[in-house]
Every structure is written in C-alpha cells, then in structure tokens.
C-alpha cells in the first residue's frame, strides 16, 4: 500500500502539516527538531493506535492543544483508495474510515500497516520482552484479525486473577478464571508460534544479507509458562507465590522470543550498532513477510538510518530498498547526494514553522 497523502494537526511541533509522498523511496530531510520523526510517527499512530515514542498517547499532542488528528489517503494494491482518520480526543481515540466512524481501530491497523525502525530500535533486541511481544502480536494481527478479541479476553481474565490474588480470595474462586486463561493462552500461543515460524525464514535470510558477520541466525521462542505442565497446572502451582507477589508470574503476557546468532555467545555481547542492525533485520523481514502473507507491502519507515549504522550496513539497506517496489520514508539531517539517489526517489525538506 502507498500513503498518497498524510495530514496531521496539532501533532508535536506541527499545528498543521501535510505530505504527499511518492510510491518509492522518500527522503525527509531537515535539521534536528524540524519534525521528521513526527511525520513517521503520524503514519505509525494510524497503524498501531500509539506512538513508538515514550510518553503515552497524549504526549504527541501539540503543547496547548486539546486534541490531535492524523489523516491519510491510502492506495491499496487492488487500486482501491481509503481515507483514514484518527483523532485523540481527551483520553480516547475516534477512528474514521471513508467518512464513517469506527467502533474499533482494527480496520485502520489493517488498511495502513507501517513498519518502523529508528534510533531506539536496538531495544527490540536488548530491551524488555514487551517490545518483542508487541512486534510479534502486531504481526499476528495482520494474519489473524481475531487475535485482537483474544488478547482483550486474556487481559480481562488476567486482571481478574490478579485482583483475586490481592483480595486473598478462596481457591475455588480462581478455578473458572484459570481455566479460561489456560484456554486463551493455548490459542494465543498457537497463533504466535505459527506466525514466528512463518517469519523465521525471512529473518534468517535478511540476517544473512545484512549481518553475515554475526553468524547463522536462529529464533528462540518461549510461550510464558512450562508447556509440559500446561498453564492450568502452572497457575495452580504458582498460586501461593503469586499471592505473595500480588501478580501472575506465568501466562501469555510473559511470552518472549529472541534472535540468537551463531557467532554471538549472548545477546548482551552485541554492540549497540549490532543490535540496531539486528533490529533492522526484523523490520526488513517483517516487511517482506507481510507482503507474502497479506498481499501488500507495509510502509517502511527508516528513521535516522545512519545513526550508529556504519556505511557498509547503510548501503546494504539502501540497495535492498532500491531493488523493491516498496513505499519507504527515510529521514536524515543531510540532503542525500544525487549519485546515491535511486531513480524515482523524492526528497522533502521538513521545516518547522513556529514550534508551540
Ligand atoms: N507535545 C509537543 N508539543 C510541541 N512541540 C513538541 C511536542 N513534542 C515534541 N515537540 C517538538 O517537536 C519537534 C519535532 O521533533 P522531531 O523529533 O520530529 O524532530 P526531528 O526532525 O526528527 O529531529 P532529529 O533530527 O533531532 O531527530 C521538536 O522541536 C520538539 O521539541
Ligand atoms: Mg528524529
């Protein structure tokens, strides 16, 4: 899919901004603080219902404004056009598709997939499991839309069990919730592991091109509990300890997966630049996997690619891009030299006028 037009209001430094990118590579160039990342963030918000930056869902709201809005006109691979809008009003989202109010944001996420890589992306490799779970669950959603309602049901059951733990409830009160958690977790696990085994060959292939120096790649996945025991048995076993801690230690909310490179003894040995390159492997693999499984490339956002990536890795990525018909938005503080620009590349100069 291609975003043909992006508009945002009251988003960070922009009172109003619009961008009409081309179908291929688009460079967004400007000085620090100009709003380059904010434009990528706008597209990402449409596809995730949250920002990739810290600070919660109201942080992108321009200082002094009461709400913010992101709007995009998207050309799908089947040549249909969709108009998508998302407004943050107080503490809730209002989503619109082709002028109709939406009761759930799922149609937005589906119509406008955006894969983002940026200066903090090394946390996908080195940071908390939550980052990797979000990456995986967002991927799962694109092939299994029903996953949204499963996660909702899971969160409800988990909240309920945690409340029972804190209330010192009787054993029998736990059983129905633990049964439900067991059933939900098995389904979530099946979707996650199926998705990850589909992604694995893409990850392996991209790693062999982008970071061959790290050795052969394997993917390790943990569902969040002892699979042999089953979650129901595990929750039973954990109950007294969970009561002391006041929360549930095992379950679908504790799943994790990791990239294990043959020539790296443990992931903490990766330098920041190597971890960033490994995160880039994930972004490129996800981009191709989405195309092969959903029939459409996402928008690929590469924010400040040169920071901490050396020239060799940066060149490998730009070569990867120029060989494919993917809409991509790349940011830089420096205008790329004409000899490095692939045919059809567009360059936009981002300026902020009156940061609020
Ligand atoms: N909530 C907000 N309200 C108003 N301005 C904000 C808000 N949040 C951030 N800003 C400002 O928005 C501007 C845009 O930031 P952004 O990160 O998009 O810039 P950038 O062009 O990517 O810069 P860099 O090259 O440093 O990465 C900054 O000047 C920042 O101070
Ligand atoms: Mg930036």
Coordinates of C-alpha atoms and ligand atoms in Angstrom, one line a residue:
X1 CA 0.0 0.0 0.0
X2 CA 1.1 3.6 -0.5
X3 CA 0.2 6.6 1.5
X4 CA -0.6 9.2 -1.1
X5 CA -1.4 12.0 1.3
X6 CA -0.7 12.4 5.0
X7 CA -2.1 15.2 7.1
X8 CA -1.8 15.9 10.8
X9 CA -3.0 18.6 13.1
X10 CA -1.7 19.6 16.5
X11 CA 0.9 16.9 16.4
X12 CA 4.0 17.9 18.4
X13 CA 5.6 20.9 16.6
X14 CA 3.0 21.0 13.8
X15 CA -0.2 22.9 14.0
X16 CA -0.9 21.6 10.6
X17 CA 1.3 19.6 8.2
X18 CA 0.8 17.6 5.1
X19 CA 3.0 15.4 3.0
X20 CA 2.3 13.8 -0.5
X21 CA 4.9 11.1 -0.8
X22 CA 5.8 9.1 -3.9
X23 CA 5.3 5.4 -4.2
X24 CA 9.0 4.5 -3.8
X25 CA 11.8 6.0 -1.6
X26 CA 11.0 9.3 0.1
X27 CA 13.7 11.2 2.0
X28 CA 12.6 13.6 4.6
X29 CA 15.4 16.0 5.2
X30 CA 15.8 18.8 7.8
X31 CA 17.7 19.9 10.8
X32 CA 17.3 18.5 14.3
X33 CA 13.9 19.2 15.8
X34 CA 12.3 20.0 12.4
X35 CA 9.6 17.3 12.7
X36 CA 11.0 14.5 10.5
X37 CA 10.4 11.8 13.1
X38 CA 7.0 13.3 13.9
X39 CA 5.9 12.7 10.3
X40 CA 6.9 9.0 10.6
X41 CA 5.2 8.9 14.0
X42 CA 1.9 10.2 12.4
X43 CA 1.8 7.3 10.0
X44 CA 2.8 4.8 12.7
X45 CA 0.0 6.1 15.0
X46 CA -2.6 5.2 12.3
X47 CA -1.2 1.7 12.1
X48 CA -0.8 1.0 15.8
X49 CA -3.0 3.3 17.8
X50 CA 0.0 4.5 19.7
X51 CA 3.3 6.2 19.1
X52 CA 6.7 4.4 19.1
X53 CA 8.0 7.1 21.4
X54 CA 7.7 7.1 25.1
X55 CA 5.2 9.3 27.0
X56 CA 1.8 7.8 26.5
X57 CA -1.0 8.5 24.0
X58 CA -1.3 12.2 24.8
X59 CA 2.4 13.0 24.5
X60 CA 2.2 13.7 20.7
X61 CA -0.4 16.3 21.3
X62 CA 0.9 19.8 20.5
X63 CA 1.5 21.8 23.6
X64 CA -1.6 23.8 24.5
X65 CA -3.9 21.9 22.0
X66 CA -6.9 19.9 23.2
X67 CA -6.7 17.1 20.6
X68 CA -4.6 15.9 17.7
X69 CA -5.5 14.3 14.4
X70 CA -3.8 12.2 11.8
X71 CA -5.4 11.6 8.4
X72 CA -4.1 9.6 5.4
X73 CA -5.3 8.7 1.9
X74 CA -4.1 5.2 1.1
X75 CA -3.8 3.5 -2.2
X76 CA -4.2 -0.3 -1.8
X77 CA -2.6 -2.8 -4.0
X78 CA -6.0 -3.6 -5.6
X79 CA -6.1 0.1 -6.6
X80 CA -8.9 1.0 -4.2
X81 CA -8.4 4.1 -2.1
X82 CA -9.2 4.5 1.6
X83 CA -9.4 7.6 3.7
X84 CA -8.4 7.0 7.3
X85 CA -8.6 9.4 10.2
X86 CA -7.7 9.1 13.8
X87 CA -8.3 11.8 16.4
X88 CA -7.2 11.7 20.0
X89 CA -9.9 13.5 22.0
X90 CA -9.3 13.7 25.8
X91 CA -8.3 10.1 26.6
X92 CA -10.0 8.2 23.8
X93 CA -9.4 7.6 20.1
X94 CA -12.0 8.4 17.4
X95 CA -11.2 6.4 14.2
X96 CA -12.8 7.0 10.8
X97 CA -12.6 5.1 7.6
X98 CA -14.0 6.6 4.3
X99 CA -16.0 9.1 6.4
X100 CA -17.6 6.6 8.7
X101 CA -17.0 6.4 12.4
X102 CA -15.4 3.1 13.5
X103 CA -16.3 1.1 16.6
X104 CA -12.8 -0.5 16.7
X105 CA -9.5 0.7 15.3
X106 CA -8.8 -2.7 13.7
X107 CA -9.8 -1.5 10.1
X108 CA -7.2 1.3 10.4
X109 CA -4.5 -1.0 11.5
X110 CA -5.4 -3.4 8.7
X111 CA -5.5 -0.8 6.0
X112 CA -2.4 1.1 6.8
X113 CA 0.4 -1.2 8.1
X114 CA 3.6 0.7 8.9
X115 CA 6.9 -0.9 9.9
X116 CA 9.2 1.5 11.8
X117 CA 12.9 1.4 12.5
X118 CA 14.6 4.2 14.4
X119 CA 17.3 5.3 16.8
X120 CA 15.8 3.4 19.7
X121 CA 15.1 0.2 17.8
X122 CA 18.0 -1.6 19.5
X123 CA 15.6 -2.1 22.4
X124 CA 13.8 -4.7 20.2
X125 CA 16.8 -6.9 20.7
X126 CA 18.3 -5.7 24.0
X127 CA 15.2 -4.3 25.8
X128 CA 12.4 -5.8 27.7
X129 CA 10.3 -8.7 26.4
X130 CA 7.3 -6.3 26.0
X131 CA 8.9 -4.8 22.9
X132 CA 9.3 -8.2 21.2
X133 CA 5.8 -9.3 22.2
X134 CA 4.3 -6.1 20.6
X135 CA 6.3 -6.7 17.4
X136 CA 5.1 -10.3 17.3
X137 CA 1.5 -9.6 18.3
X138 CA 1.2 -6.8 15.7
X139 CA 2.4 -9.3 13.1
X140 CA 0.0 -11.9 14.3
X141 CA -2.9 -9.4 14.0
X142 CA -2.2 -8.9 10.3
X143 CA -2.8 -12.6 9.5
X144 CA -5.3 -13.3 12.3
X145 CA -7.6 -10.4 13.0
X146 CA -9.5 -12.4 15.6
X147 CA -6.4 -12.2 17.8
X148 CA -7.5 -8.7 19.0
X149 CA -10.5 -10.2 20.8
X150 CA -8.4 -13.0 22.3
X151 CA -5.9 -10.5 23.8
X152 CA -8.8 -8.5 25.2
X153 CA -10.3 -11.6 26.8
X154 CA -6.8 -12.6 28.1
X155 CA -6.2 -9.2 29.7
X156 CA -9.6 -9.3 31.4
X157 CA -9.0 -12.8 32.8
X158 CA -5.5 -11.8 33.9
X159 CA -6.8 -8.6 35.7
X160 CA -9.4 -10.7 37.4
X161 CA -6.9 -13.3 38.7
X162 CA -4.6 -10.5 39.9
X163 CA -7.5 -8.9 41.7
X164 CA -8.3 -12.3 43.4
X165 CA -4.7 -12.7 44.4
X166 CA -4.6 -9.3 46.1
X167 CA -8.0 -9.9 47.8
X168 CA -6.8 -13.2 49.3
X169 CA -9.8 -15.0 47.6
X170 CA -10.6 -18.6 48.2
X171 CA -9.1 -21.4 46.0
X172 CA -12.4 -22.2 44.3
X173 CA -12.8 -18.6 43.0
X174 CA -9.7 -19.0 40.9
X175 CA -10.7 -22.1 39.0
X176 CA -13.0 -20.6 36.4
X177 CA -10.6 -17.8 35.6
X178 CA -7.6 -20.1 35.4
X179 CA -9.5 -22.4 33.1
X180 CA -10.3 -19.5 30.8
X181 CA -6.7 -18.3 31.0
X182 CA -5.5 -21.8 30.0
X183 CA -7.8 -22.0 27.0
X184 CA -7.0 -18.5 25.8
X185 CA -3.2 -18.9 26.3
X186 CA -3.2 -22.1 24.3
X187 CA -4.8 -20.2 21.4
X188 CA -2.6 -17.2 21.7
X189 CA 0.4 -19.4 21.8
X190 CA -0.6 -21.3 18.7
X191 CA -1.1 -18.1 16.7
X192 CA 2.2 -16.6 18.0
X193 CA 4.3 -19.7 17.3
X194 CA 2.7 -20.2 13.9
X195 CA 3.4 -16.6 13.0
X196 CA 7.0 -16.8 14.2
X197 CA 7.8 -19.9 12.3
X198 CA 6.4 -18.2 9.2
X199 CA 8.7 -15.2 9.9
X200 CA 11.8 -17.2 10.7
X201 CA 13.0 -17.9 7.2
X202 CA 12.6 -14.2 6.4
X203 CA 14.6 -13.3 9.4
X204 CA 17.3 -15.8 8.6
X205 CA 17.5 -14.6 5.0
X206 CA 17.7 -10.9 5.9
X207 CA 20.3 -11.6 8.6
X208 CA 22.5 -13.5 6.2
X209 CA 22.5 -10.4 3.9
X210 CA 22.6 -7.6 6.4
X211 CA 24.7 -9.0 9.3
X212 CA 26.5 -12.1 7.9
X213 CA 29.3 -11.3 10.4
X214 CA 27.1 -12.3 13.3
X215 CA 26.8 -15.9 12.2
X216 CA 23.8 -18.1 11.4
X217 CA 20.5 -16.9 13.0
X218 CA 18.1 -19.0 15.0
X219 CA 14.9 -17.9 16.6
X220 CA 14.0 -18.9 20.1
X221 CA 10.5 -18.6 21.5
X222 CA 9.1 -19.1 25.0
X223 CA 5.3 -19.1 25.4
X224 CA 5.4 -17.7 29.0
X225 CA 4.8 -20.9 31.0
X226 CA 6.0 -24.5 31.2
X227 CA 4.5 -26.1 28.2
X228 CA 4.7 -29.6 29.5
X229 CA 2.9 -28.7 32.7
X230 CA 0.3 -26.6 30.9
X231 CA -0.8 -23.2 32.1
X232 CA -3.6 -24.5 34.2
X233 CA -1.1 -26.7 36.2
X234 CA 1.4 -23.9 36.3
X235 CA -1.1 -21.4 37.7
X236 CA -2.1 -23.9 40.4
X237 CA 1.5 -24.5 41.3
X238 CA 2.3 -20.8 41.4
X239 CA -0.8 -19.6 43.3
X240 CA 0.8 -19.2 46.8
X241 CA 3.8 -17.4 45.4
X242 CA 1.6 -15.3 43.2
X243 CA -0.4 -14.3 46.2
X244 CA 2.7 -13.1 48.0
X245 CA 3.8 -11.1 44.9
X246 CA 0.3 -9.9 44.1
X247 CA 0.5 -10.7 40.4
X248 CA 0.5 -13.6 37.9
X249 CA 4.1 -14.7 37.0
X250 CA 3.3 -17.0 34.1
X251 CA 1.0 -16.8 31.1
X252 CA 0.6 -15.4 27.6
X253 CA 1.7 -11.9 29.0
X254 CA 5.2 -13.3 29.7
X255 CA 5.9 -14.8 26.3
X256 CA 9.2 -13.8 24.7
X257 CA 11.3 -14.6 21.6
X258 CA 14.8 -13.7 20.6
X259 CA 17.3 -13.7 17.8
X260 CA 20.2 -16.0 18.6
X261 CA 23.3 -15.5 16.3
X262 CA 25.8 -18.4 15.9
X263 CA 28.8 -16.1 16.5
X264 CA 27.4 -14.2 19.5
X265 CA 27.6 -16.0 22.8
X266 CA 24.8 -13.9 24.4
X267 CA 22.8 -11.0 23.2
X268 CA 24.3 -8.6 25.8
X269 CA 27.5 -9.1 23.8
X270 CA 26.0 -7.2 20.9
X271 CA 27.2 -3.7 20.5
X272 CA 24.5 -1.0 20.1
X273 CA 25.2 -0.8 16.4
X274 CA 25.0 -4.6 16.0
X275 CA 21.7 -4.6 18.0
X276 CA 20.4 -1.9 15.7
X277 CA 21.4 -3.9 12.6
X278 CA 19.6 -6.9 14.1
X279 CA 16.5 -4.8 14.7
X280 CA 16.7 -3.7 11.1
X281 CA 16.8 -7.4 10.1
X282 CA 13.4 -7.7 11.9
X283 CA 12.0 -4.7 10.1
X284 CA 13.0 -5.8 6.7
X285 CA 11.9 -9.4 7.3
X286 CA 8.5 -8.3 8.6
X287 CA 8.1 -6.0 5.5
X288 CA 8.6 -8.9 3.1
X289 CA 6.7 -11.4 5.2
X290 CA 3.7 -9.1 5.3
X291 CA 3.7 -8.8 1.5
X292 CA 3.9 -12.5 1.1
X293 CA 1.2 -13.2 3.7
X294 CA -1.2 -10.3 3.3
X295 CA -0.5 -9.5 -0.3
X296 CA 0.7 -5.9 0.4
X297 CA 3.9 -4.3 1.5
X298 CA 3.6 -2.0 4.5
X299 CA 5.0 1.5 4.5
X300 CA 8.6 1.1 5.7
X301 CA 9.8 4.0 7.9
X302 CA 13.6 4.2 8.5
X303 CA 14.3 7.0 10.9
X304 CA 17.8 8.4 11.0
X305 CA 19.3 5.2 9.4
X306 CA 22.9 6.5 9.6
X307 CA 22.9 6.9 13.4
X308 CA 25.1 4.1 14.7
X309 CA 24.9 2.1 11.5
X310 CA 28.2 2.2 9.5
X311 CA 28.4 3.0 5.8
X312 CA 28.5 -0.7 4.9
X313 CA 25.2 -1.6 6.6
X314 CA 23.5 1.6 5.4
X315 CA 24.5 0.8 1.8
X316 CA 23.1 -2.7 2.2
X317 CA 19.8 -1.3 3.3
X318 CA 19.6 1.3 0.5
X319 CA 20.4 -1.4 -2.0
X320 CA 17.7 -3.6 -0.5
X321 CA 15.2 -0.8 -0.9
X322 CA 16.1 0.2 -4.5
X323 CA 15.5 -3.3 -5.7
X324 CA 11.9 -3.4 -4.5
X325 CA 8.6 -1.5 -5.1
X326 CA 8.0 -0.5 -1.5
X327 CA 7.0 2.9 -0.3
X328 CA 9.6 4.0 2.2
X329 CA 10.1 7.1 4.2
X330 CA 13.7 7.8 5.3
X331 CA 14.9 10.7 7.4
X332 CA 18.2 12.5 7.5
X333 CA 19.7 15.7 8.6
X334 CA 21.7 15.8 5.4
X335 CA 20.4 16.0 1.9
X336 CA 21.5 12.8 0.1
X337 CA 23.9 13.4 -2.7
X338 CA 22.3 13.0 -6.2
X339 CA 24.6 10.0 -7.1
X340 CA 23.2 8.0 -4.1
X341 CA 19.6 8.6 -5.1
X342 CA 17.8 5.7 -6.9
X343 CA 15.5 6.7 -9.8
X344 CA 12.1 8.0 -8.7
X345 CA 13.3 9.0 -5.2
X346 CA 11.7 12.1 -3.8
X347 CA 13.3 14.4 -1.3
X348 CA 11.2 16.6 1.0
X349 CA 12.6 19.4 3.1
X350 CA 11.0 19.4 6.5
X351 CA 10.8 22.8 8.3
X352 CA 9.0 23.6 11.4
X353 CA 7.3 26.9 11.5
X354 CA 6.6 28.2 14.9
X355 CA 7.0 25.3 17.3
X356 CA 4.4 25.6 20.0
Ligands
LIG1 N1 4.0 17.8 22.5 C1 4.7 18.7 21.9 N2 4.3 19.9 21.7 C2 5.0 20.8 21.0 N3 6.2 20.5 20.4 C3 6.7 19.3 20.6 C4 6.0 18.3 21.4 N4 6.7 17.2 21.4 C5 7.8 17.4 20.7 N5 7.9 18.7 20.2 C6 8.8 19.4 19.4 O1 8.6 18.8 18.1 C7 9.8 19.0 17.3 C8 9.9 17.8 16.3 O2 10.6 16.7 16.9 P1 11.1 15.5 15.9 O3 11.6 14.5 16.9 O4 10.0 15.1 15.0 O5 12.3 16.2 15.1 P2 13.3 15.6 14.1 O6 13.2 16.4 12.8 O7 13.1 14.1 13.9 O8 14.7 15.8 14.8 P3 16.0 15.0 14.9 O9 16.8 15.2 13.7 O10 16.7 15.5 16.1 O11 15.6 13.5 15.1 C9 10.9 19.2 18.2 O12 11.4 20.5 18.1 C10 10.3 19.0 19.6 O13 10.8 19.9 20.6
LIG2 MG1 14.1 12.5 14.5

